[in-house]
Short mmCIF file of C-alpha atoms in Angstrom, two decimals:
data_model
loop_
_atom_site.label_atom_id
_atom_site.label_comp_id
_atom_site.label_asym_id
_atom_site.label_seq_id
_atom_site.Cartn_x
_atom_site.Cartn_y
_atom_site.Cartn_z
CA UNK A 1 10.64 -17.83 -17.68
CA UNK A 2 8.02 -20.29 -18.98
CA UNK A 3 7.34 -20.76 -22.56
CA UNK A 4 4.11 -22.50 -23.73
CA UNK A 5 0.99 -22.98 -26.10
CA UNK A 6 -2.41 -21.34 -25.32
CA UNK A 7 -5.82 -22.55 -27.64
CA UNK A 8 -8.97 -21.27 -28.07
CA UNK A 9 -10.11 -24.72 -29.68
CA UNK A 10 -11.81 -23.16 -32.39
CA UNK A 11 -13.30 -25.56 -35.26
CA UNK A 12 -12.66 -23.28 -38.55
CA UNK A 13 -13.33 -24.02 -42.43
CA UNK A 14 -9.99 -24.37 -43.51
CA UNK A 15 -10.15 -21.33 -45.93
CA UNK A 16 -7.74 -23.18 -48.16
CA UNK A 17 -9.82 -26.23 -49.21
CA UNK A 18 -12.98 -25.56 -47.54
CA UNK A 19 -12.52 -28.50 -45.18
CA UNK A 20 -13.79 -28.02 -41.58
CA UNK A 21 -12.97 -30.51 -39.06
CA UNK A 22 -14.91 -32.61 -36.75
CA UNK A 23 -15.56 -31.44 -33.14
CA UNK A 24 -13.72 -35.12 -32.46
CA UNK A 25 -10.82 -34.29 -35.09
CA UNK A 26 -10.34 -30.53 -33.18
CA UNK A 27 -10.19 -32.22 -29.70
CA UNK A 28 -7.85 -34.73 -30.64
CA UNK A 29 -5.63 -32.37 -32.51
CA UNK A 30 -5.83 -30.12 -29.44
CA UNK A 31 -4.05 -33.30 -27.64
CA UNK A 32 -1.55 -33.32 -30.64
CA UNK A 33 -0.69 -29.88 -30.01
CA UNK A 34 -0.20 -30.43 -25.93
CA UNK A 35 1.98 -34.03 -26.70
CA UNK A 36 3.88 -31.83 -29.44
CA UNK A 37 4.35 -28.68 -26.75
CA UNK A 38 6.50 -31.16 -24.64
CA UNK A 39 7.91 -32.84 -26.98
CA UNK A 40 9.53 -29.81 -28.22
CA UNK A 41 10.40 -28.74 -24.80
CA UNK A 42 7.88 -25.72 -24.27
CA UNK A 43 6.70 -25.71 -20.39
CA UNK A 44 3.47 -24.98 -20.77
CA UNK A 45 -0.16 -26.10 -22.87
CA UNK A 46 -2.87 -24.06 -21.73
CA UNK A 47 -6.54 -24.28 -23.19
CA UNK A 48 -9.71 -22.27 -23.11
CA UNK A 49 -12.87 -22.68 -21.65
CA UNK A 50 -15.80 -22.50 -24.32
CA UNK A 51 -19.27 -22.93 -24.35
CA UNK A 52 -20.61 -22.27 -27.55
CA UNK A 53 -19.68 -23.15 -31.58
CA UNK A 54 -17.51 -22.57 -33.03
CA UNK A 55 -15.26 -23.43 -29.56
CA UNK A 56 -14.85 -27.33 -28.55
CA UNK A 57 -13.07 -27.40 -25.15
CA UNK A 58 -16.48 -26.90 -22.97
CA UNK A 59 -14.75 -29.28 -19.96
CA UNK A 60 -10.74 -28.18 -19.31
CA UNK A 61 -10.08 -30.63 -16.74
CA UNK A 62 -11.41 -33.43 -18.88
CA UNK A 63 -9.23 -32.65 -21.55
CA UNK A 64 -5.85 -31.60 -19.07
CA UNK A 65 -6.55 -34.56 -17.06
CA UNK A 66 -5.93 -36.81 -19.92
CA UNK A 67 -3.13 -35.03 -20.84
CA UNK A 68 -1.82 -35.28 -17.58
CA UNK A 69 -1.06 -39.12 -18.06
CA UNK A 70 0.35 -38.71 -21.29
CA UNK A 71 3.09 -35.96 -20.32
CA UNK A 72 5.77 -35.83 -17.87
CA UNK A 73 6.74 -32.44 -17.21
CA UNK A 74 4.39 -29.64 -19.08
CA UNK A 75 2.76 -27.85 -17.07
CA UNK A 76 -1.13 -28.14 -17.79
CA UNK A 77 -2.99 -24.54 -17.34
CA UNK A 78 -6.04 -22.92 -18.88
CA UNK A 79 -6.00 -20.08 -21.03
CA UNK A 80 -9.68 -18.99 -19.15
CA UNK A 81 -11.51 -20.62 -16.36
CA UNK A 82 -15.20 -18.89 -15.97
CA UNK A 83 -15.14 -17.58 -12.52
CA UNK A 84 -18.18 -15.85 -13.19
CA UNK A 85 -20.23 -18.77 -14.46
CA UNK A 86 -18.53 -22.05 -13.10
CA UNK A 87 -19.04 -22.92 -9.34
CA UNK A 88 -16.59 -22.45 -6.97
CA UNK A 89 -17.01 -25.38 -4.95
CA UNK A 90 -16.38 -27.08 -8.33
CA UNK A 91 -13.82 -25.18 -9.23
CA UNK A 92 -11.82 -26.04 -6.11
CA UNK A 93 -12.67 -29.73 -6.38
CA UNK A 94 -12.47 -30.44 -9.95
CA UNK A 95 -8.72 -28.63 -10.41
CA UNK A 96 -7.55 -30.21 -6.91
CA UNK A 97 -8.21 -33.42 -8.17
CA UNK A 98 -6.45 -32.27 -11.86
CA UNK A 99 -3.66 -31.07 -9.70
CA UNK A 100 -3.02 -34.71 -7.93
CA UNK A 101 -3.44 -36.16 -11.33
CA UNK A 102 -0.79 -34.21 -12.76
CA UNK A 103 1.56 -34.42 -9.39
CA UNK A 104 0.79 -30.82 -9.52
CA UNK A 105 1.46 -29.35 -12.99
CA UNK A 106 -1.45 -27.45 -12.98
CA UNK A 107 -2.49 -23.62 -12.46
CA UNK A 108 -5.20 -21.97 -13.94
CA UNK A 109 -5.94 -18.67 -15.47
CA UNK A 110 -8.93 -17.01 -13.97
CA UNK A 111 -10.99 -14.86 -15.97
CA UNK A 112 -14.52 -13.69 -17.29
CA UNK A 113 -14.65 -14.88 -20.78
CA UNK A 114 -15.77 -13.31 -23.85
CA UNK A 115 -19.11 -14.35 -24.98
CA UNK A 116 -21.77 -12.78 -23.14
CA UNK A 117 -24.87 -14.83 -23.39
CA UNK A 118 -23.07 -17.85 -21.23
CA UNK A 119 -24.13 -16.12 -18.57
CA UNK A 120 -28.08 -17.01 -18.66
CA UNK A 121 -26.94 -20.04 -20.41
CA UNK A 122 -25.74 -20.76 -16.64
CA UNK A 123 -28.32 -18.75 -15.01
CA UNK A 124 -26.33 -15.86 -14.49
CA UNK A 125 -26.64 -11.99 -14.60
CA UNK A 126 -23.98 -10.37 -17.23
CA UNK A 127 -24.54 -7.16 -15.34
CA UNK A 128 -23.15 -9.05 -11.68
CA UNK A 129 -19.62 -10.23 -14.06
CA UNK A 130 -17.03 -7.94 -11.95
CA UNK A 131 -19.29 -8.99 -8.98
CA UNK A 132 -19.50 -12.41 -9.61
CA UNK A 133 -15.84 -12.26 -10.24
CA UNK A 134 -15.10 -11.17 -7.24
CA UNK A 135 -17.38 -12.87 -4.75
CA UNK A 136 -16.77 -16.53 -6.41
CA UNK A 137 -13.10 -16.31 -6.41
CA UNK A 138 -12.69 -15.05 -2.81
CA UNK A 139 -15.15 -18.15 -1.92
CA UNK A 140 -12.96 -20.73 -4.10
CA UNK A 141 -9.77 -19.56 -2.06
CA UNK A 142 -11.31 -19.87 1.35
CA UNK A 143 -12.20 -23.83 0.01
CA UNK A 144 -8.94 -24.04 -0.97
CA UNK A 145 -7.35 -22.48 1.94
CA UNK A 146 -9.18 -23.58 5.04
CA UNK A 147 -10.70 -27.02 5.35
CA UNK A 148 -13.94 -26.15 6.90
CA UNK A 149 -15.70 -23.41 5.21
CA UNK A 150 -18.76 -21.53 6.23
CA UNK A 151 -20.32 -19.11 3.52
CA UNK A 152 -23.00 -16.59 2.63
CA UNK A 153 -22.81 -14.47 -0.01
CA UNK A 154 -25.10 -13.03 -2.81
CA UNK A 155 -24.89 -15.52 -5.21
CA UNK A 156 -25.26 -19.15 -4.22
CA UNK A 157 -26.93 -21.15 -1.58
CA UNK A 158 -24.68 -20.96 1.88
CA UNK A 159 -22.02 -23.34 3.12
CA UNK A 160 -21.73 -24.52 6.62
CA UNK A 161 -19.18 -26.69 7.63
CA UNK A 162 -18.27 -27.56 4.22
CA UNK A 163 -14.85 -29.55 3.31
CA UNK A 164 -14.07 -29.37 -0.25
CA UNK A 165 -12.26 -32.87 -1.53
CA UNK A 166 -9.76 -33.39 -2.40
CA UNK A 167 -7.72 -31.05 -0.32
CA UNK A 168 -4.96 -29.35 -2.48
CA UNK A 169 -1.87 -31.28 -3.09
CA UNK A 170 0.57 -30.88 -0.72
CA UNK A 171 -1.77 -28.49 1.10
CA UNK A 172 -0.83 -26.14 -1.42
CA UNK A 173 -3.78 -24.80 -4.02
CA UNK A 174 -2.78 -24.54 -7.65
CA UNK A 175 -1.32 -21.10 -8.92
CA UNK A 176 -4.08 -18.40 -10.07
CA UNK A 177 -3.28 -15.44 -12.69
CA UNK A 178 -6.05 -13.49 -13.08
CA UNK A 179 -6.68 -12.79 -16.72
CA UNK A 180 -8.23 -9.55 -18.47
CA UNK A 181 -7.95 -7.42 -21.48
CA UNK A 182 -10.16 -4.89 -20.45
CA UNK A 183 -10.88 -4.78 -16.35
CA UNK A 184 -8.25 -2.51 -13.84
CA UNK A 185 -11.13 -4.49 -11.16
CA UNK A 186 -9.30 -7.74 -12.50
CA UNK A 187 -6.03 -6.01 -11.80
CA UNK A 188 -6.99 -5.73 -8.58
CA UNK A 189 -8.25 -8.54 -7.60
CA UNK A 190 -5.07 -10.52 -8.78
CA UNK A 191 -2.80 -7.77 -7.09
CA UNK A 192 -4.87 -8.11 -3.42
CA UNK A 193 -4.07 -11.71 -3.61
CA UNK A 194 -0.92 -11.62 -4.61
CA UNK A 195 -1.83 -13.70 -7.39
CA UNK A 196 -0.68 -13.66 -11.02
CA UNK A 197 -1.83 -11.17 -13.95
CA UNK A 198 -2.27 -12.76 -17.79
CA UNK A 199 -2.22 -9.75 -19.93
CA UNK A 200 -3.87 -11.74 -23.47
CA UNK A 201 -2.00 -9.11 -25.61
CA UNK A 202 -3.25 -10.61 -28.93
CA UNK A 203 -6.08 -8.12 -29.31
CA UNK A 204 -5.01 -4.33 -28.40
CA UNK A 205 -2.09 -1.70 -29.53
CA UNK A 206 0.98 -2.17 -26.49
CA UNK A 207 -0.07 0.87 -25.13
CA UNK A 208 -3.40 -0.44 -23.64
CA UNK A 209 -1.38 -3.62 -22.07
CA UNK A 210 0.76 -1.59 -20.50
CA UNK A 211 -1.42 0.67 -18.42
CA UNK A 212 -3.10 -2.58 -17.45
CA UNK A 213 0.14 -4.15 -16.15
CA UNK A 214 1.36 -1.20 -14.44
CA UNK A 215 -1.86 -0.84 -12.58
CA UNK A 216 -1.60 -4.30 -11.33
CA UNK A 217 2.68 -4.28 -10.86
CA UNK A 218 1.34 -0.57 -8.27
CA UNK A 219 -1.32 -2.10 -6.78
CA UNK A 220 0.76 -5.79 -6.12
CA UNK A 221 3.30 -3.35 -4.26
CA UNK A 222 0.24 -1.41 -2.45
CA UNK A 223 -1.10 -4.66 -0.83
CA UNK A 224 2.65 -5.48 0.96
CA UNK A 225 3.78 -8.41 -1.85
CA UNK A 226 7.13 -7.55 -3.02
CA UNK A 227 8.19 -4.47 -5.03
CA UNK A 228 6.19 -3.21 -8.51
CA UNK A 229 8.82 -5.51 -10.41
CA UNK A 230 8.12 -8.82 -9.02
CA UNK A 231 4.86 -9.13 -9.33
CA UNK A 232 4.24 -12.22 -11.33
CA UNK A 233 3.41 -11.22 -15.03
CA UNK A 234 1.81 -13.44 -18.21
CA UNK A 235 1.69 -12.07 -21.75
CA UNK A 236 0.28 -14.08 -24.80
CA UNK A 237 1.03 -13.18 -28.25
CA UNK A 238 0.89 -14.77 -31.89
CA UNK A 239 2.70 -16.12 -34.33
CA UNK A 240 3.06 -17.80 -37.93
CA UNK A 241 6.74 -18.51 -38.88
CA UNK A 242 8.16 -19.59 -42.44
CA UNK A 243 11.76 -19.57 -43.08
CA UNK A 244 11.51 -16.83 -45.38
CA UNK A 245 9.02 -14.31 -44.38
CA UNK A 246 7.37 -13.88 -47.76
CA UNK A 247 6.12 -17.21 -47.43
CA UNK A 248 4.67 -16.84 -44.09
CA UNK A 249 2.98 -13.70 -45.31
CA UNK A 250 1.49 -15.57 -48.61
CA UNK A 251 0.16 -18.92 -46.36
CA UNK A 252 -0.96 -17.01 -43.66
CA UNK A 253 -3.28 -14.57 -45.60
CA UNK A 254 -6.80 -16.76 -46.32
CA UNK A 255 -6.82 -17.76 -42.44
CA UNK A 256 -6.19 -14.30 -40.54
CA UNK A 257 -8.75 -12.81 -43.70
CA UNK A 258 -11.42 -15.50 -42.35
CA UNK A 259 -10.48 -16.43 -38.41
CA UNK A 260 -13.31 -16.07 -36.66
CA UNK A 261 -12.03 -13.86 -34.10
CA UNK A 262 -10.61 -11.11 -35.98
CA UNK A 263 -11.14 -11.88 -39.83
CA UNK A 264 -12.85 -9.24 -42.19
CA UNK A 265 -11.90 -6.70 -40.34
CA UNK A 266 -8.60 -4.77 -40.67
CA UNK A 267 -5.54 -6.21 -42.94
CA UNK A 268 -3.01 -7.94 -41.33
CA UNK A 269 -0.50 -5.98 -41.71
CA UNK A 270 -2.35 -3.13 -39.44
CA UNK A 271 -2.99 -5.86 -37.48
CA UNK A 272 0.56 -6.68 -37.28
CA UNK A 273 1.30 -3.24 -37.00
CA UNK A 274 -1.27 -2.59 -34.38
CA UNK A 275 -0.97 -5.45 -32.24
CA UNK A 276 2.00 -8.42 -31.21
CA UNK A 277 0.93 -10.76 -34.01
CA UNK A 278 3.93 -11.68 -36.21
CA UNK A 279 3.67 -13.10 -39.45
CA UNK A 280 7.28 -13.75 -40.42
CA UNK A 281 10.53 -15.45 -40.10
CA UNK A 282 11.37 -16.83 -36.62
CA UNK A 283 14.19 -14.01 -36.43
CA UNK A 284 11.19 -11.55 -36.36
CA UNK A 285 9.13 -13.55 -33.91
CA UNK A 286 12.35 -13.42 -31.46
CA UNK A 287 12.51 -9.51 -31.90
CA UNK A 288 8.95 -8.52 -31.54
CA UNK A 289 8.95 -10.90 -28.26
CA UNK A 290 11.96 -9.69 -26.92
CA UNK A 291 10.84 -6.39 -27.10
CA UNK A 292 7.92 -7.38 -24.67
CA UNK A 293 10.40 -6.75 -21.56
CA UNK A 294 10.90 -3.14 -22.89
CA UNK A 295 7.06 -2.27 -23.01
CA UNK A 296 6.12 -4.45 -19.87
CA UNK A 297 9.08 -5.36 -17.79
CA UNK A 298 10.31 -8.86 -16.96
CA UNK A 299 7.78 -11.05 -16.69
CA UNK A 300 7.58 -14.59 -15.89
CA UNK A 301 5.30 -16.60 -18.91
CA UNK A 302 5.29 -15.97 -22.70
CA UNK A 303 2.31 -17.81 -24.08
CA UNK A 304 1.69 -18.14 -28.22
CA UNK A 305 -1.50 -18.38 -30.01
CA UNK A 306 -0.88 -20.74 -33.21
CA UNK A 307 -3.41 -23.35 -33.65
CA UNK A 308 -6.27 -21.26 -34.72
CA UNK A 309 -7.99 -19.93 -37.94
CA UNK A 310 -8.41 -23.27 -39.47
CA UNK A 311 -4.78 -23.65 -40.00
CA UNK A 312 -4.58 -27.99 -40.28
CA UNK A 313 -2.81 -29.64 -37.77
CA UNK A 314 0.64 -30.82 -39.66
CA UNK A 315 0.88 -27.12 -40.33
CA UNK A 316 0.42 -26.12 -35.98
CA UNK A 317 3.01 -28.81 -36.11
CA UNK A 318 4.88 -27.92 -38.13
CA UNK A 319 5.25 -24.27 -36.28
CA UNK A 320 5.93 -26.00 -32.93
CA UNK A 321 9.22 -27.15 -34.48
CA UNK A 322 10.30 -23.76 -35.54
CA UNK A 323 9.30 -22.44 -31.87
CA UNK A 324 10.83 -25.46 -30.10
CA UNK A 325 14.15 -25.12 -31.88
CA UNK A 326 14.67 -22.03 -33.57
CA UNK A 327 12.67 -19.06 -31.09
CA UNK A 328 12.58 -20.43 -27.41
CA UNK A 329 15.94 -21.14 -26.77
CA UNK A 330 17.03 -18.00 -27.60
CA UNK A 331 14.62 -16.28 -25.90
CA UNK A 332 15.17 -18.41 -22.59
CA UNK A 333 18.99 -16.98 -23.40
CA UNK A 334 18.28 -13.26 -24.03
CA UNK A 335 15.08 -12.84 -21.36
CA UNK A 336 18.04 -14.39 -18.61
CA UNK A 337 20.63 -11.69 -19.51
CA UNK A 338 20.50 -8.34 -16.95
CA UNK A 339 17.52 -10.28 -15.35
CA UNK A 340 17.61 -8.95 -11.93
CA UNK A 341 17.82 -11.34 -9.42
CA UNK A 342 15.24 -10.46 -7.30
CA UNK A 343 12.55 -10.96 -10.29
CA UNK A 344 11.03 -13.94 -9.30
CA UNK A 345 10.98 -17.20 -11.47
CA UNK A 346 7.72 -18.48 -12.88
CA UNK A 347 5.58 -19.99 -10.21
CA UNK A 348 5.91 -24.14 -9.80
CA UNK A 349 4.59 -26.65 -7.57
CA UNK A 350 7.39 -27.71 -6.14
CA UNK A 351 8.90 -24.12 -5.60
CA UNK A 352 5.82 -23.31 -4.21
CA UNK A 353 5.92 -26.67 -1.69
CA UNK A 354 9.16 -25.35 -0.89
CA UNK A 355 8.63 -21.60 -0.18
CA UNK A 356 5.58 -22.48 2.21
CA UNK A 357 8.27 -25.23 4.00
CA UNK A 358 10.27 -22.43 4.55
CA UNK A 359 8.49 -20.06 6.01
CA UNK A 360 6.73 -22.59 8.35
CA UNK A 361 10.69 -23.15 9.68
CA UNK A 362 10.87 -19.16 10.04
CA UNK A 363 8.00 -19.06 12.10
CA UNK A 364 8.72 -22.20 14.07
CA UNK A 365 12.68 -20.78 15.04
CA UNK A 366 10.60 -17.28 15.69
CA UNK A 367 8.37 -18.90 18.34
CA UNK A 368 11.28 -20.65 19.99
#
């Protein structure tokens, strides 16, 4: 499995003191956090895609490219790419260059975002979004697959005889998962493609993740990609750890009571109750994730959500310790015991380089 960091790169009034950073002072601490991810030994910093305040990270592959010559082994991904809104063609050239950057640490989630007036801001119809979803990712993997592409569809101006550049990295396109919270068409889509799913799981009781997932895990089978159990599964979740979980509970308060996302609404501990967000010791973040495998299966990324709310940075810091050496390496432990072995592993480059080596050779000792 693959452990790692997802943000939303939210700038938020530090309920606390009533200091709000800088868009600058939120981007750099967003290259803090990815620095900090490895340094711990997580495998994975992902980040959103934004367009609006009170969101900074409007251009991923500026921000992972950097990253990319700063690291050595994390695996750069975003948390959302905007299929719906982004162009394809620059989809597949802007994360094919990321991915020789990066020597091909790089995969991306897919998904629709939540903020619906990007859409015109972009001149897009919100009523097309499954549409658009659809159409502009089966365009971006014909450019990635196929290096002459001719198009025509219903939403851009055609292609013919159109060579996206750079060509993937070792001819292999960086890893999708298709992400949703919401959408069985998303589902789909990743399960036709035998593609990955990113369940977000920060927002909704377990009970609405898991019809999701079991959709997709039915439908991955359906399409001839393996069995139900190894299709290739993300879940996020949330945390805020103190040794002693009174204290978590006390700092934590002001910034879930204001985050932007789900403040003023209900308390946190029906949030808690409701939903995978733990606000505890790291013995309690262990057993709420472990018990992911028992609502969902095994699955092959655990992503966290812990540098939002207006929390400062030396306190996201602070919490990346705790993860790095006190939760993930007993979760790597437990998640490996009874794990059958014909779950896959989390995709990689290099596994993926491999896998496509190998069945070239099959095919090449079935035509002789």
């Amino acid at each position: 499995m693959q452990f790692g960091i997802f943000s939303v790169g939210d700038v938020t009034v530090d309920p606390t003191n009533g200091v709000k950073p800088t868009e600058h002072e939120r981007i750099k601490a967003m290259v803090a956090i990815a620095l900090k991810a490895e340094e711990v030994g997580l495998d994975v910093f992902a980040t959103g895609e934004h367009h609006n305040p009170p969101f900074v990270p409007s251009s991923p592959t500026t921000m992972l490219g950097h990253i990319a010559g700063r690291t050595e082994n994390l695996i750069l991904s975003t948390a959302t790419t905007l299929i719906t809104t982004n162009d394809p063609v620059k989809i597949a050239e802007d994360y094919a260059m990321l991915q020789h950057l990066a020597d091909g640490r790089v995969d991306l989630v897919m998904g629709r975002g939540n903020t619906g007036p990007v859409y015109p801001w972009f001149g897009k119809d919100i009523r097309e979004g499954i549409n658009l979803a659809v159409e502009n990712y089966a365009l971006l993997r014909q450019l990635w697959d196929n290096d002459v592409v001719d198009w025509q569809g219903k939403f851009r101006t055609p292609l013919q005889g159109f060579t996206a550049t750079p060509r993937p990295l070792d001819d292999v396109a960086p890893f999708v998962w298709h992400g949703s919270i919401r959408s069985p068409e998303i589902a789909e889509q990743a399960a036709y493609y035998g593609d990955g799913f990113f369940a977000n799981n920060i927002f909704w009781p377990k009970e609405h993740y898991q019809k999701l997932i079991a959709f997709y895990r039915k439908r991955f089978a359906h399409y001839g990609h393996g069995a139900p159990e190894q299709a290739i599964v993300g879940l996020g979740g949330q945390a805020f750890m103190r040794k002693n979980s009174q204290d978590a509970v006390r700092e934590f308060r002001p910034y879930f009571d204001n985050a932007p996302v789900y403040g003023h609404g209900p308390s946190m501990e029906e949030f808690m109750a409701e939903t995978p967000l733990v606000v505890g010791s790291p013995q309690q973040v262990i057993e709420r994730t472990l018990a992911f495998r028992e609502h969902f299966g095994d699955y092959q990324r655990q992503l966290f959500l812990m540098d939002h709310a207006g929390l400062p940075l030396k306190t996201v810091l602070e919490q990346f310790d705790i993860l790095g050496e006190e939760v993930v390496p007993v979760l790597r432990k437990e998640f490996a015991i009874g794990r059958p072995a014909d779950v896959p592993d989390a995709p990689t480059h290099a596994a993926r380089v491999a896998a496509k080596a190998a069945e070239a050779d099959a095919a090449a000792a079935t035509a002789v």
